[in-house]
Amino acid sequence: SASCAAASWSGFDAPAAGMLCGISYPDGTSTDIGYQGSGAAARIALIKDPGNQGTTLGWDTVGRLVAVRSPLVNLAATRDPAAARAVTEVIYESRTGRVTRLVGAPSEVGGPRVTQTLTMGDVTAATLREGRTVEARNATSATGVAGSITYTLDPVTFDIRETTDATKLTTKRLFDSSGRPIGTIDSLGRRTDMTTDATGALKRQAGPYEPGRNSQGVEQKTEYDETYPPRRTAGDKLEGFRADIFAEPGFRGRMEEAAFWKREPTRSGMEQRWTAKAPFSVRLTGLWTPDAKDDRLAADEKSPGWTFTAESANATVGLIVGPFACAAEQLLSSQGCQVTGLPDGVKQVTIEVRKTGGNGSFVIKAAPTSTVKDKDASKDTKPVPGDQVVPGFQRVTRMTTNDSYAGATGDKITELAYANPALDAPTTITQPGGLESEVVYERVDPASEDYGRPVTYTTPGNLVRRTTYWPTSGSVDAPALCTGARAVASGQPRTRTLQDGSSVTGYYDVMGRLVAQVSTGAGGATETRCVTYAPGGSLATTTTFDAQRTIIESSTTEDAVDGNPLVSRVTITHGPGAPVRPDTSVTTQTTINLHGMPVEYIDEVGTITRTTYTPLDDVASVTLTPKGAEVPALTTQMRYRTDDAALEQITVNGKTAARVTYAASKGGRVSRISYGDAATADLEYGPTGRPTKVSVLAQDTRATQEVVYTEFGRATRSTTSVAMKGFDTVSDKRDYSYDDARRLTRAAIETGDGRRVLDYAFDDRQAARCGSAYPKASADALRTGGSRDGVDYTTCYDARGRLTSTTDPQVTGDATGKETAAFAYDDFGRVKAITGGTRPAVLTWAGDTT
């Protein structure tokens, strides 16, 4: 313990031998741990992280945590000793020893504290025997706050069955007789239904919906571990095992591969054969669902359970079914391995091939013990049918939704395919409308520093994004512009090359923080960003250089201004390479409270913004005071409800700007917003809970907007009406259509001035005038053209997916659609010029070398 830094700390006891007292990091920093007490009574009293960031812990006489002081408060206490009293306290019930109260630390010295009082009914033998639920309550109290949430819990699993909030709104979770969740009922009485499979995976979810309605709202069905042959709508279940393959017998050495060992059509469910050049071992896992008739036979009272036997060649094979193990010797014996106590239905199985000399095979047979009559059990056990054993990867392979709308054909289906289902890494994703993207991963070979990470992504439009990775160890030469930066390799992403040809390379320190970043344009131009950190880990400086090594912009953060740990100052400087106001700088200053929330901000012109908070850290007031002014020019105040802290009122300079009304009949949602005495806005909601109508009433004006949504939330129609005294009513009706890929294809607008139709095209190939560089632009959701009020237009993209030209009247200003607007880019893909039509523009960017 003499080598521990804490051994010399005043007020702390030397750590006993074997106690963790420090962690040293490769960058020379460390975390040191100080103790109070000795022997079994020793407790961690201080954790001091780099940058003098210390967390203080307090304990009672029986070793329970009773107080915590945060690093920020400890720093503040170095300037104001009174801040040291800002601790979070934990209070226990004497009878049960359970936590009964949590008293939060105030956000300012002497400020109000939030107390959470936790109560829970006792779980007794009678409670368990009778299956009665248990009630728990979390009550929150502070100045202006007095709310609570009550939970009804299952006495065995402690699953939440019912929740009642401070406004008496109740939600319920529904379970079947076996304890599996089957749905919820929200505070409006709307129901959501859920269906799960035997493993608990969600198969179907529908809702929320109002009971008695024909529709069950949004519906999604999910399938797992299936493959989908071409031109077939039904999937085939994967059959076989997950295989964890080890380089040496006995599961020694590293695991070489996680793979899917598919069942061959001519083999039974628990049968495998393999060829190999060297000895290895493999652990196979799967889910076995016997025939229900066999499960009933296995429940025979006179001779219960299952009997397993095995045949193997050049392999030592063991079996684990559920929690029960069968050694190789048992499986090969005349009696076989008898197992009792297995549940009906799906069963976890693990087959361990502990040793194989290379080529080998095995078959495991099973039978209800009540059917085994021969002294040689292998004569009565039978091969397991192939469709009874699946790997149980639970990989999502198909999702079907009822996202139906005008222009759509049938349900919307997303399919995922896996080159190796043992890895949760889909290689092909097919979205509605037939849009297919592909992902390529590294192989899994830790010896070669390959870990199955994604390396390429090909968009539906056939553009490619690439990612490379740093090695898992070693030092890295950071860019020379980032003087003093120490970069290390630890497997982080190295370079991301985007589909437009540009790339970003990141460099990281030993803590995994970005210390340098080099952006490279498609033509080779570079932009370098350097980052440094304060000892405590906060951002210290950032500097950005252009390709000529000229500073574009830099920022410097000064912590503990004038010795106050709660005040920081940021200076942003435009360097010689900045396109706007080079060689100038601005400074801002921020003061935070003991919760880390900003309470004062002084901007670059001297305007002071001061913010106060409620005990729950909601904004209570904001004042803006111009430089030199004695009183604020603008004061905004917020008022919240006592029971649940929902926003009730906003005042500006003492006058009510808005009042918010909530309706229990609408599930506690906003029903009306009153804007002083000038206007009100009433809200109505659809069956799925989405706002569908807003009615605004002012002195001489009434306006309404109503939106029709599909069950899945897609807007198909909107109607707006504005009636003003002395004027004709103005109306606007819009209908929207989408294609199978869920892209907007038409907006039909009817107003008092007539009808407009806007069509949007996503053609399979770009128009001939666009060339052939990017034929499948529409597959990447890029519009290839359309029409505005009958005037057709064409939009073109280059091979990098960038907009190059369009005849769209809304862009060119030419209603005939004959003019063309063209777009030019710099090396980083930023728009630098728009030419043609009536709206030309030139944009200047820092670091533009073109």
mmCIF file of C-alpha atoms in Angstrom, residues 271-438:
data_model
loop_
_atom_site.group_PDB
_atom_site.id
_atom_site.type_symbol
_atom_site.label_atom_id
_atom_site.label_comp_id
_atom_site.label_asym_id
_atom_site.label_seq_id
_atom_site.Cartn_x
_atom_site.Cartn_y
_atom_site.Cartn_z
ATOM 1 C CA GLU A 271 -26.814 -35.380 -36.944
ATOM 2 C CA GLN A 272 -23.703 -33.769 -38.412
ATOM 3 C CA ARG A 273 -20.696 -34.777 -40.511
ATOM 4 C CA TRP A 274 -17.574 -32.787 -41.218
ATOM 5 C CA THR A 275 -14.163 -32.844 -42.825
ATOM 6 C CA ALA A 276 -11.115 -31.122 -41.373
ATOM 7 C CA LYS A 277 -7.343 -31.118 -41.811
ATOM 8 C CA ALA A 278 -6.511 -30.893 -38.108
ATOM 9 C CA PRO A 279 -8.059 -31.783 -34.739
ATOM 10 C CA PHE A 280 -10.514 -29.243 -33.332
ATOM 11 C CA SER A 281 -13.558 -29.007 -31.051
ATOM 12 C CA VAL A 282 -16.992 -27.516 -31.613
ATOM 13 C CA ARG A 283 -19.949 -26.581 -29.444
ATOM 14 C CA LEU A 284 -23.319 -26.809 -31.223
ATOM 15 C CA THR A 285 -26.412 -25.095 -29.799
ATOM 16 C CA GLY A 286 -30.007 -25.112 -30.939
ATOM 17 C CA LEU A 287 -33.671 -25.337 -29.983
ATOM 18 C CA TRP A 288 -35.463 -28.687 -30.072
ATOM 19 C CA THR A 289 -39.252 -28.885 -30.171
ATOM 20 C CA PRO A 290 -40.388 -32.538 -29.978
ATOM 21 C CA ASP A 291 -43.740 -33.706 -31.246
ATOM 22 C CA ALA A 292 -46.465 -32.932 -28.702
ATOM 23 C CA LYS A 293 -47.383 -36.628 -28.559
ATOM 24 C CA ASP A 294 -43.829 -37.525 -27.527
ATOM 25 C CA ASP A 295 -43.859 -34.794 -24.900
ATOM 26 C CA ARG A 296 -46.988 -36.367 -23.403
ATOM 27 C CA LEU A 297 -45.343 -39.797 -23.384
ATOM 28 C CA ALA A 298 -42.319 -38.269 -21.632
ATOM 29 C CA ALA A 299 -44.669 -37.099 -18.886
ATOM 30 C CA ASP A 300 -45.637 -40.701 -18.040
ATOM 31 C CA GLU A 301 -45.688 -40.995 -14.249
ATOM 32 C CA LYS A 302 -44.318 -44.547 -14.116
ATOM 33 C CA SER A 303 -41.440 -43.995 -16.496
ATOM 34 C CA PRO A 304 -40.992 -40.255 -17.019
ATOM 35 C CA GLY A 305 -38.445 -38.349 -19.053
ATOM 36 C CA TRP A 306 -36.381 -38.869 -22.167
ATOM 37 C CA THR A 307 -33.674 -41.335 -23.147
ATOM 38 C CA PHE A 308 -30.820 -40.307 -25.435
ATOM 39 C CA THR A 309 -28.214 -42.424 -27.240
ATOM 40 C CA ALA A 310 -25.447 -41.548 -29.639
ATOM 41 C CA GLU A 311 -23.382 -42.967 -32.438
ATOM 42 C CA SER A 312 -20.165 -41.206 -33.390
ATOM 43 C CA ALA A 313 -17.111 -41.646 -35.593
ATOM 44 C CA ASN A 314 -13.751 -40.128 -34.722
ATOM 45 C CA ALA A 315 -15.351 -37.803 -32.183
ATOM 46 C CA THR A 316 -16.086 -37.524 -28.446
ATOM 47 C CA VAL A 317 -19.657 -36.253 -28.154
ATOM 48 C CA GLY A 318 -21.623 -35.002 -25.114
ATOM 49 C CA LEU A 319 -25.150 -33.611 -24.841
ATOM 50 C CA ILE A 320 -26.768 -30.959 -22.643
ATOM 51 C CA VAL A 321 -30.576 -30.702 -22.701
ATOM 52 C CA GLY A 322 -31.896 -27.774 -20.691
ATOM 53 C CA PRO A 323 -29.908 -27.893 -17.426
ATOM 54 C CA PHE A 324 -29.138 -31.625 -17.665
ATOM 55 C CA ALA A 325 -25.889 -33.056 -19.048
ATOM 56 C CA CYS A 326 -25.219 -36.410 -20.705
ATOM 57 C CA ALA A 327 -21.580 -37.477 -20.849
ATOM 58 C CA ALA A 328 -20.214 -39.291 -23.886
ATOM 59 C CA GLU A 329 -19.956 -42.544 -21.912
ATOM 60 C CA GLN A 330 -23.650 -42.385 -20.982
ATOM 61 C CA LEU A 331 -24.777 -41.769 -24.529
ATOM 62 C CA LEU A 332 -22.768 -44.751 -25.776
ATOM 63 C CA SER A 333 -23.868 -47.115 -23.008
ATOM 64 C CA SER A 334 -26.602 -49.704 -23.493
ATOM 65 C CA GLN A 335 -28.917 -47.852 -21.072
ATOM 66 C CA GLY A 336 -28.357 -44.510 -22.798
ATOM 67 C CA CYS A 337 -28.695 -41.239 -20.871
ATOM 68 C CA GLN A 338 -32.015 -40.750 -19.082
ATOM 69 C CA VAL A 339 -33.186 -37.198 -18.327
ATOM 70 C CA THR A 340 -36.247 -36.179 -16.321
ATOM 71 C CA GLY A 341 -37.784 -32.829 -15.454
ATOM 72 C CA LEU A 342 -37.717 -31.270 -18.917
ATOM 73 C CA PRO A 343 -40.624 -28.889 -19.695
ATOM 74 C CA ASP A 344 -43.043 -29.445 -22.548
ATOM 75 C CA GLY A 345 -42.382 -27.643 -25.812
ATOM 76 C CA VAL A 346 -39.134 -26.025 -26.897
ATOM 77 C CA LYS A 347 -35.921 -27.198 -25.215
ATOM 78 C CA GLN A 348 -32.405 -25.775 -25.346
ATOM 79 C CA VAL A 349 -29.882 -28.365 -26.589
ATOM 80 C CA THR A 350 -26.086 -28.172 -26.680
ATOM 81 C CA ILE A 351 -23.954 -30.839 -28.338
ATOM 82 C CA GLU A 352 -20.294 -30.744 -27.380
ATOM 83 C CA VAL A 353 -17.806 -32.388 -29.722
ATOM 84 C CA ARG A 354 -14.893 -32.174 -27.318
ATOM 85 C CA LYS A 355 -12.413 -33.879 -29.575
ATOM 86 C CA THR A 356 -12.231 -34.906 -33.194
ATOM 87 C CA GLY A 357 -9.184 -35.986 -35.126
ATOM 88 C CA GLY A 358 -10.334 -34.311 -38.310
ATOM 89 C CA ASN A 359 -13.079 -35.980 -40.336
ATOM 90 C CA GLY A 360 -15.927 -37.182 -38.159
ATOM 91 C CA SER A 361 -19.651 -37.525 -37.569
ATOM 92 C CA PHE A 362 -22.313 -38.155 -34.951
ATOM 93 C CA VAL A 363 -26.009 -38.819 -34.662
ATOM 94 C CA ILE A 364 -27.972 -38.442 -31.440
ATOM 95 C CA LYS A 365 -31.230 -40.325 -31.082
ATOM 96 C CA ALA A 366 -34.045 -39.741 -28.592
ATOM 97 C CA ALA A 367 -37.251 -41.320 -27.336
ATOM 98 C CA PRO A 368 -39.635 -40.908 -24.399
ATOM 99 C CA THR A 369 -38.290 -43.255 -21.700
ATOM 100 C CA SER A 370 -41.709 -44.902 -21.418
ATOM 101 C CA THR A 371 -41.284 -46.241 -24.985
ATOM 102 C CA VAL A 372 -37.807 -47.730 -24.420
ATOM 103 C CA LYS A 373 -38.330 -51.464 -23.748
ATOM 104 C CA ASP A 374 -35.166 -53.146 -25.026
ATOM 105 C CA LYS A 375 -32.138 -53.553 -22.781
ATOM 106 C CA ASP A 376 -30.168 -51.862 -25.523
ATOM 107 C CA ALA A 377 -31.731 -48.406 -25.535
ATOM 108 C CA SER A 378 -30.250 -47.583 -28.936
ATOM 109 C CA LYS A 379 -32.724 -50.008 -30.532
ATOM 110 C CA ASP A 380 -35.737 -47.990 -29.331
ATOM 111 C CA THR A 381 -34.392 -44.444 -29.604
ATOM 112 C CA LYS A 382 -34.908 -42.819 -32.986
ATOM 113 C CA PRO A 383 -33.224 -40.068 -35.002
ATOM 114 C CA VAL A 384 -34.730 -36.672 -34.257
ATOM 115 C CA PRO A 385 -36.792 -35.334 -37.196
ATOM 116 C CA GLY A 386 -34.909 -32.594 -39.026
ATOM 117 C CA ASP A 387 -37.607 -29.936 -38.713
ATOM 118 C CA GLN A 388 -37.600 -30.226 -34.918
ATOM 119 C CA VAL A 389 -34.162 -28.615 -34.430
ATOM 120 C CA VAL A 390 -33.429 -24.982 -35.293
ATOM 121 C CA PRO A 391 -30.376 -22.875 -34.417
ATOM 122 C CA GLY A 392 -32.328 -20.254 -32.476
ATOM 123 C CA PHE A 393 -30.290 -17.296 -33.760
ATOM 124 C CA GLN A 394 -33.405 -15.085 -33.571
ATOM 125 C CA ARG A 395 -32.185 -13.037 -36.518
ATOM 126 C CA VAL A 396 -34.929 -10.817 -37.919
ATOM 127 C CA THR A 397 -35.430 -11.936 -41.511
ATOM 128 C CA ARG A 398 -38.782 -10.377 -42.452
ATOM 129 C CA MET A 399 -40.915 -7.493 -41.185
ATOM 130 C CA THR A 400 -44.378 -6.907 -42.594
ATOM 131 C CA THR A 401 -46.407 -3.760 -41.865
ATOM 132 C CA ASN A 402 -49.890 -2.621 -42.838
ATOM 133 C CA ASP A 403 -48.507 0.612 -44.262
ATOM 134 C CA SER A 404 -51.196 0.954 -46.923
ATOM 135 C CA TYR A 405 -52.058 4.161 -48.809
ATOM 136 C CA ALA A 406 -53.069 5.464 -52.225
ATOM 137 C CA GLY A 407 -50.597 4.144 -54.775
ATOM 138 C CA ALA A 408 -49.427 1.215 -52.658
ATOM 139 C CA THR A 409 -49.936 -2.429 -53.551
ATOM 140 C CA GLY A 410 -50.266 -4.791 -50.597
ATOM 141 C CA ASP A 411 -48.422 -4.827 -47.296
ATOM 142 C CA LYS A 412 -44.967 -3.367 -46.963
ATOM 143 C CA ILE A 413 -42.283 -6.035 -46.488
ATOM 144 C CA THR A 414 -38.646 -5.622 -45.454
ATOM 145 C CA GLU A 415 -36.429 -8.682 -45.781
ATOM 146 C CA LEU A 416 -32.967 -9.276 -44.342
ATOM 147 C CA ALA A 417 -30.578 -11.998 -45.460
ATOM 148 C CA TYR A 418 -27.426 -13.169 -43.677
ATOM 149 C CA ALA A 419 -24.348 -14.701 -45.279
ATOM 150 C CA ASN A 420 -23.578 -16.144 -41.843
ATOM 151 C CA PRO A 421 -26.665 -16.213 -39.600
ATOM 152 C CA ALA A 422 -24.457 -16.964 -36.593
ATOM 153 C CA LEU A 423 -23.441 -13.305 -36.719
ATOM 154 C CA ASP A 424 -26.027 -10.583 -36.196
ATOM 155 C CA ALA A 425 -24.901 -8.904 -39.400
ATOM 156 C CA PRO A 426 -27.408 -8.744 -42.280
ATOM 157 C CA THR A 427 -25.676 -8.764 -45.657
ATOM 158 C CA THR A 428 -28.660 -7.933 -47.864
ATOM 159 C CA ILE A 429 -31.569 -5.660 -46.922
ATOM 160 C CA THR A 430 -34.530 -5.479 -49.279
ATOM 161 C CA GLN A 431 -36.952 -2.656 -48.506
ATOM 162 C CA PRO A 432 -40.473 -2.030 -49.827
ATOM 163 C CA GLY A 433 -40.440 -1.258 -53.510
ATOM 164 C CA GLY A 434 -37.628 -3.736 -54.133
ATOM 165 C CA LEU A 435 -34.854 -1.378 -52.998
ATOM 166 C CA GLU A 436 -31.909 -3.594 -52.106
ATOM 167 C CA SER A 437 -28.742 -2.622 -50.255
ATOM 168 C CA GLU A 438 -25.772 -4.804 -49.389
#
